[in-house]
Amino acid sequence: MAFPQYLGIFSKVTINTSLALLETYTSPSAFLEADKQEIIDTIKSTARFGLTYAQNKYNAIIQAAHEANEFGYIIDSNIKRIRLYISFIHKYDEEINSILDAMHELVDANEDTDFVKQIHLIETFKGAGFLSAVSLMGEIGDFSAFSKPKQLFAYFGLDPAVKQSGKFDGTKIQMSKRGSAIARRVIHTLTLQSISTSSKGEAKNPVLRDYYLKKCESKPKLVAMGAVSHKVCNMIFAILRDKEPFKIITPQEHIKQYNATKCDIAA
């Protein structure tokens, strides 16, 4: 209401750079009256990018501030509410950070346990961080209860389900979503990371990205995403089963390793 044009300047209004600016220059007029270099310095000190990024953001903010002065609904109560919300966000961030610190301490204190070793194995997966690994293992619990990948699919709610009612058989197949919503969210995040590219345009996981793009040629994007999610779940299962860190291998290399294993068993 007070500064609607500001919302599109940053990826999220709640990122550190945005909050630092709004905390100091809460209204459009405050931005317009502020020293240009002070705003640029604030952006540079809180963002990971350089001077050009800071200058571009400054120009966008000033343009938005001019527009807000003409079309915004600026009253003192809105300014106070913005500052109040920012204080709430800072408080929540402090609490979250303290919980994360406690989780790190708990993991560090139990490095010799299989559970923590499994957390570290999941962390080797491209795109998986500490919180993702802990959340996933927290939902899996005792991995020895899963002897096949399909059991893990079902536990996460990634297995297919067809809607049926009486004599009616549905033809639309979707994920059952019967299992752990938290684990499913982590797998979805890892899937998004796996098919994405870096700032330089390089695939973070070339094998899974190629698989996704090939699926998109004949399937809707959501269906292709579901197929990649199954691949990710398969890889997580293999990491924990084999107790080996994650390594990106091509399908050809995978087939070669599989055939070699079969030969060893036959021998």
One Martini backbone bead per residue (centre of mass of N, CA, C, O) as a GRO file, in nm:
protein
  267
    1MET     BB    1   0.056   0.062  -0.022
    2ALA     BB    2   0.315   0.255   0.019
    3PHE     BB    3   0.524   0.059  -0.188
    4PRO     BB    4   0.454  -0.131  -0.451
    5GLN     BB    5   0.710  -0.095  -0.648
    6TYR     BB    6   0.922  -0.248  -0.459
    7LEU     BB    7   0.848  -0.560  -0.494
    8GLY     BB    8   1.020  -0.597  -0.788
    9ILE     BB    9   1.333  -0.551  -0.717
   10PHE     BB   10   1.334  -0.808  -0.551
   11SER     BB   11   1.290  -1.137  -0.510
   12LYS     BB   12   1.259  -1.045  -0.203
   13VAL     BB   13   1.151  -0.843   0.058
   14THR     BB   14   1.315  -1.035   0.292
   15ILE     BB   15   1.584  -0.975   0.228
   16ASN     BB   16   1.853  -0.829   0.364
   17THR     BB   17   1.873  -0.580   0.178
   18SER     BB   18   1.577  -0.492   0.195
   19LEU     BB   19   1.557  -0.462   0.506
   20ALA     BB   20   1.787  -0.257   0.543
   21LEU     BB   21   1.646  -0.036   0.379
   22LEU     BB   22   1.359  -0.023   0.520
   23GLU     BB   23   1.470   0.042   0.804
   24THR     BB   24   1.589   0.327   0.706
   25TYR     BB   25   1.390   0.353   0.429
   26THR     BB   26   1.053   0.328   0.446
   27SER     BB   27   0.997   0.554   0.246
   28PRO     BB   28   1.004   0.712  -0.050
   29SER     BB   29   1.107   0.988   0.059
   30ALA     BB   30   1.358   0.872   0.204
   31PHE     BB   31   1.504   0.788  -0.054
   32LEU     BB   32   1.504   1.070  -0.198
   33GLU     BB   33   1.664   1.215   0.055
   34ALA     BB   34   1.892   1.041   0.033
   35ASP     BB   35   2.202   0.931  -0.002
   36LYS     BB   36   2.328   0.763  -0.261
   37GLN     BB   37   2.584   0.626  -0.134
   38GLU     BB   38   2.445   0.498   0.111
   39ILE     BB   39   2.266   0.303  -0.045
   40ILE     BB   40   2.487   0.159  -0.205
   41ASP     BB   41   2.647   0.062   0.045
   42THR     BB   42   2.419  -0.112   0.162
   43ILE     BB   43   2.397  -0.305  -0.075
   44LYS     BB   44   2.696  -0.402  -0.082
   45SER     BB   45   2.705  -0.508   0.228
   46THR     BB   46   2.442  -0.726   0.177
   47ALA     BB   47   2.549  -0.821  -0.092
   48ARG     BB   48   2.717  -1.038  -0.338
   49PHE     BB   49   2.749  -0.797  -0.513
   50GLY     BB   50   2.839  -0.529  -0.688
   51LEU     BB   51   2.831  -0.208  -0.801
   52THR     BB   52   2.638  -0.245  -1.041
   53TYR     BB   53   2.408  -0.369  -0.879
   54ALA     BB   54   2.370  -0.130  -0.682
   55GLN     BB   55   2.305   0.087  -0.897
   56ASN     BB   56   2.061  -0.053  -1.025
   57LYS     BB   57   1.892  -0.064  -0.765
   58TYR     BB   58   1.888   0.235  -0.709
   59ASN     BB   59   1.741   0.323  -0.969
   60ALA     BB   60   1.486   0.151  -0.917
   61ILE     BB   61   1.406   0.278  -0.645
   62ILE     BB   62   1.377   0.575  -0.737
   63GLN     BB   63   1.161   0.524  -0.947
   64ALA     BB   64   0.958   0.395  -0.748
   65ALA     BB   65   0.939   0.643  -0.557
   66HIS     BB   66   0.816   0.838  -0.759
   67GLU     BB   67   0.562   0.665  -0.817
   68ALA     BB   68   0.460   0.646  -0.518
   69ASN     BB   69   0.411   0.955  -0.479
   70GLU     BB   70   0.168   0.940  -0.692
   71PHE     BB   71   0.020   0.629  -0.611
   72GLY     BB   72   0.044   0.604  -0.322
   73TYR     BB   73  -0.042   0.498   0.031
   74ILE     BB   74   0.075   0.734   0.259
   75ILE     BB   75   0.104   0.647   0.602
   76ASP     BB   76   0.211   0.622   0.921
   77SER     BB   77   0.096   0.336   0.988
   78ASN     BB   78   0.247   0.185   0.758
   79ILE     BB   79   0.532   0.249   0.850
   80LYS     BB   80   0.504   0.109   1.127
   81ARG     BB   81   0.435  -0.173   1.018
   82ILE     BB   82   0.692  -0.228   0.866
   83ARG     BB   83   0.881  -0.209   1.114
   84LEU     BB   84   0.739  -0.433   1.273
   85TYR     BB   85   0.783  -0.665   1.069
   86ILE     BB   86   1.092  -0.651   1.070
   87SER     BB   87   1.125  -0.726   1.370
   88PHE     BB   88   0.995  -1.004   1.343
   89ILE     BB   89   1.191  -1.123   1.136
   90HIS     BB   90   1.446  -1.096   1.312
   91LYS     BB   91   1.341  -1.279   1.538
   92TYR     BB   92   1.299  -1.533   1.371
   93ASP     BB   93   1.592  -1.555   1.273
   94GLU     BB   94   1.715  -1.598   1.553
   95GLU     BB   95   1.561  -1.858   1.620
   96ILE     BB   96   1.653  -2.024   1.376
   97ASN     BB   97   1.960  -2.002   1.431
   98SER     BB   98   1.949  -2.143   1.709
   99ILE     BB   99   1.843  -2.412   1.602
  100LEU     BB  100   2.074  -2.468   1.402
  101ASP     BB  101   2.298  -2.470   1.614
  102ALA     BB  102   2.181  -2.710   1.774
  103MET     BB  103   2.195  -2.912   1.539
  104HIS     BB  104   2.500  -2.899   1.495
  105GLU     BB  105   2.578  -2.992   1.781
  106LEU     BB  106   2.435  -3.267   1.770
  107VAL     BB  107   2.590  -3.378   1.526
  108ASP     BB  108   2.883  -3.336   1.635
  109ALA     BB  109   2.823  -3.530   1.895
  110ASN     BB  110   2.741  -3.783   1.659
  111GLU     BB  111   2.960  -3.881   1.436
  112ASP     BB  112   2.963  -4.212   1.499
  113THR     BB  113   2.694  -4.241   1.381
  114ASP     BB  114   2.492  -4.354   1.133
  115PHE     BB  115   2.301  -4.114   1.108
  116VAL     BB  116   2.520  -3.893   1.059
  117LYS     BB  117   2.654  -4.030   0.819
  118GLN     BB  118   2.395  -4.005   0.644
  119ILE     BB  119   2.383  -3.702   0.638
  120HIS     BB  120   2.660  -3.663   0.493
  121LEU     BB  121   2.582  -3.819   0.239
  122ILE     BB  122   2.352  -3.627   0.148
  123GLU     BB  123   2.536  -3.370   0.127
  124THR     BB  124   2.674  -3.476  -0.148
  125PHE     BB  125   2.441  -3.386  -0.286
  126LYS     BB  126   2.350  -3.191  -0.532
  127GLY     BB  127   2.197  -2.924  -0.334
  128ALA     BB  128   2.256  -3.033  -0.051
  129GLY     BB  129   2.212  -2.946   0.271
  130PHE     BB  130   2.192  -2.963   0.599
  131LEU     BB  131   1.882  -2.933   0.628
  132SER     BB  132   1.800  -3.142   0.417
  133ALA     BB  133   1.945  -3.385   0.545
  134VAL     BB  134   1.810  -3.378   0.823
  135SER     BB  135   1.515  -3.389   0.729
  136LEU     BB  136   1.532  -3.657   0.576
  137MET     BB  137   1.642  -3.835   0.812
  138GLY     BB  138   1.414  -3.765   1.011
  139GLU     BB  139   1.198  -3.913   0.827
  140ILE     BB  140   1.334  -4.191   0.786
  141GLY     BB  141   1.540  -4.282   1.006
  142ASP     BB  142   1.543  -4.613   0.957
  143PHE     BB  143   1.689  -4.736   0.675
  144SER     BB  144   1.664  -5.055   0.716
  145ALA     BB  145   1.345  -5.054   0.640
  146PHE     BB  146   1.471  -5.021   0.342
  147SER     BB  147   1.510  -5.240   0.052
  148LYS     BB  148   1.358  -5.043  -0.152
  149PRO     BB  149   1.285  -4.772  -0.342
  150LYS     BB  150   0.969  -4.804  -0.341
  151GLN     BB  151   0.941  -4.765  -0.035
  152LEU     BB  152   1.037  -4.469  -0.040
  153PHE     BB  153   0.828  -4.357  -0.228
  154ALA     BB  154   0.583  -4.427  -0.048
  155TYR     BB  155   0.678  -4.275   0.209
  156PHE     BB  156   0.683  -3.991   0.043
  157GLY     BB  157   0.446  -3.993  -0.185
  158LEU     BB  158   0.559  -4.081  -0.500
  159ASP     BB  159   0.349  -4.264  -0.568
  160PRO     BB  160   0.109  -4.379  -0.758
  161ALA     BB  161  -0.238  -4.258  -0.817
  162VAL     BB  162  -0.576  -4.371  -0.867
  163LYS     BB  163  -0.886  -4.270  -0.920
  164GLN     BB  164  -1.157  -4.422  -0.727
  165SER     BB  165  -1.524  -4.516  -0.775
  166GLY     BB  166  -1.632  -4.797  -0.765
  167LYS     BB  167  -1.660  -4.843  -1.114
  168PHE     BB  168  -1.462  -4.612  -1.126
  169ASP     BB  169  -1.183  -4.534  -1.345
  170GLY     BB  170  -0.916  -4.356  -1.342
  171THR     BB  171  -0.665  -4.188  -1.565
  172LYS     BB  172  -0.537  -3.998  -1.352
  173ILE     BB  173  -0.202  -3.974  -1.258
  174GLN     BB  174  -0.069  -3.939  -0.926
  175MET     BB  175   0.052  -3.850  -0.649
  176SER     BB  176  -0.038  -3.962  -0.339
  177LYS     BB  177   0.062  -3.808  -0.071
  178ARG     BB  178   0.084  -4.009   0.199
  179GLY     BB  179   0.333  -3.913   0.320
  180SER     BB  180   0.595  -3.712   0.367
  181ALA     BB  181   0.595  -3.372   0.330
  182ILE     BB  182   0.885  -3.299   0.401
  183ALA     BB  183   1.035  -3.498   0.216
  184ARG     BB  184   0.896  -3.403  -0.044
  185ARG     BB  185   1.009  -3.115  -0.032
  186VAL     BB  186   1.306  -3.192  -0.050
  187ILE     BB  187   1.293  -3.342  -0.319
  188HIS     BB  188   1.190  -3.099  -0.478
  189THR     BB  189   1.436  -2.919  -0.427
  190LEU     BB  190   1.647  -3.113  -0.552
  191THR     BB  191   1.516  -3.113  -0.829
  192LEU     BB  192   1.546  -2.813  -0.894
  193GLN     BB  193   1.855  -2.814  -0.867
  194SER     BB  194   1.918  -3.040  -1.085
  195ILE     BB  195   1.770  -2.866  -1.339
  196SER     BB  196   1.949  -2.637  -1.305
  197THR     BB  197   2.140  -2.336  -1.337
  198SER     BB  198   2.384  -2.136  -1.339
  199SER     BB  199   2.498  -1.813  -1.389
  200LYS     BB  200   2.666  -1.950  -1.647
  201GLY     BB  201   2.470  -2.195  -1.763
  202GLU     BB  202   2.532  -2.442  -1.592
  203ALA     BB  203   2.478  -2.754  -1.509
  204LYS     BB  204   2.445  -2.904  -1.200
  205ASN     BB  205   2.300  -3.169  -1.344
  206PRO     BB  206   2.337  -3.299  -1.646
  207VAL     BB  207   2.179  -3.566  -1.632
  208LEU     BB  208   1.903  -3.457  -1.514
  209ARG     BB  209   1.857  -3.231  -1.719
  210ASP     BB  210   1.848  -3.407  -1.972
  211TYR     BB  211   1.616  -3.582  -1.875
  212TYR     BB  212   1.409  -3.354  -1.845
  213LEU     BB  213   1.417  -3.239  -2.137
  214LYS     BB  214   1.332  -3.505  -2.271
  215LYS     BB  215   1.057  -3.531  -2.126
  216CYS     BB  216   0.943  -3.248  -2.232
  217GLU     BB  217   0.894  -3.347  -2.533
  218SER     BB  218   0.632  -3.553  -2.420
  219LYS     BB  219   0.584  -3.392  -2.148
  220PRO     BB  220   0.488  -3.239  -1.896
  221LYS     BB  221   0.657  -3.070  -1.658
  222LEU     BB  222   0.538  -3.213  -1.406
  223VAL     BB  223   0.601  -3.497  -1.504
  224ALA     BB  224   0.905  -3.457  -1.534
  225MET     BB  225   0.951  -3.385  -1.238
  226GLY     BB  226   0.855  -3.658  -1.125
  227ALA     BB  227   1.078  -3.825  -1.263
  228VAL     BB  228   1.314  -3.682  -1.120
  229SER     BB  229   1.228  -3.747  -0.830
  230HIS     BB  230   1.278  -4.050  -0.862
  231LYS     BB  231   1.576  -4.026  -0.920
  232VAL     BB  232   1.656  -3.889  -0.658
  233CYS     BB  233   1.552  -4.113  -0.472
  234ASN     BB  234   1.737  -4.331  -0.587
  235MET     BB  235   2.004  -4.188  -0.509
  236ILE     BB  236   1.957  -4.177  -0.206
  237PHE     BB  237   1.935  -4.479  -0.168
  238ALA     BB  238   2.220  -4.552  -0.282
  239ILE     BB  239   2.388  -4.391  -0.083
  240LEU     BB  240   2.282  -4.542   0.176
  241ARG     BB  241   2.335  -4.835   0.086
  242ASP     BB  242   2.655  -4.794  -0.007
  243LYS     BB  243   2.809  -4.570   0.155
  244GLU     BB  244   2.835  -4.339  -0.074
  245PRO     BB  245   2.915  -4.079  -0.229
  246PHE     BB  246   2.820  -3.861  -0.449
  247LYS     BB  247   2.806  -3.926  -0.816
  248ILE     BB  248   2.831  -3.824  -1.134
  249ILE     BB  249   2.671  -4.031  -1.382
  250THR     BB  250   2.622  -4.181  -1.658
  251PRO     BB  251   2.425  -4.414  -1.805
  252GLN     BB  252   2.664  -4.569  -1.926
  253GLU     BB  253   2.822  -4.605  -1.661
  254HIS     BB  254   2.597  -4.749  -1.508
  255ILE     BB  255   2.579  -4.999  -1.695
  256LYS     BB  256   2.872  -5.086  -1.663
  257GLN     BB  257   2.859  -5.132  -1.355
  258TYR     BB  258   2.625  -5.335  -1.357
  259ASN     BB  259   2.764  -5.554  -1.538
  260ALA     BB  260   3.008  -5.596  -1.353
  261THR     BB  261   2.846  -5.698  -1.109
  262LYS     BB  262   2.718  -5.943  -1.250
  263CYS     BB  263   2.984  -6.084  -1.315
  264ASP     BB  264   3.082  -6.115  -1.021
  265ILE     BB  265   2.841  -6.290  -0.928
  266ALA     BB  266   2.874  -6.519  -1.138
  267ALA     BB  267   3.176  -6.583  -1.046
   0.00000   0.00000   0.00000
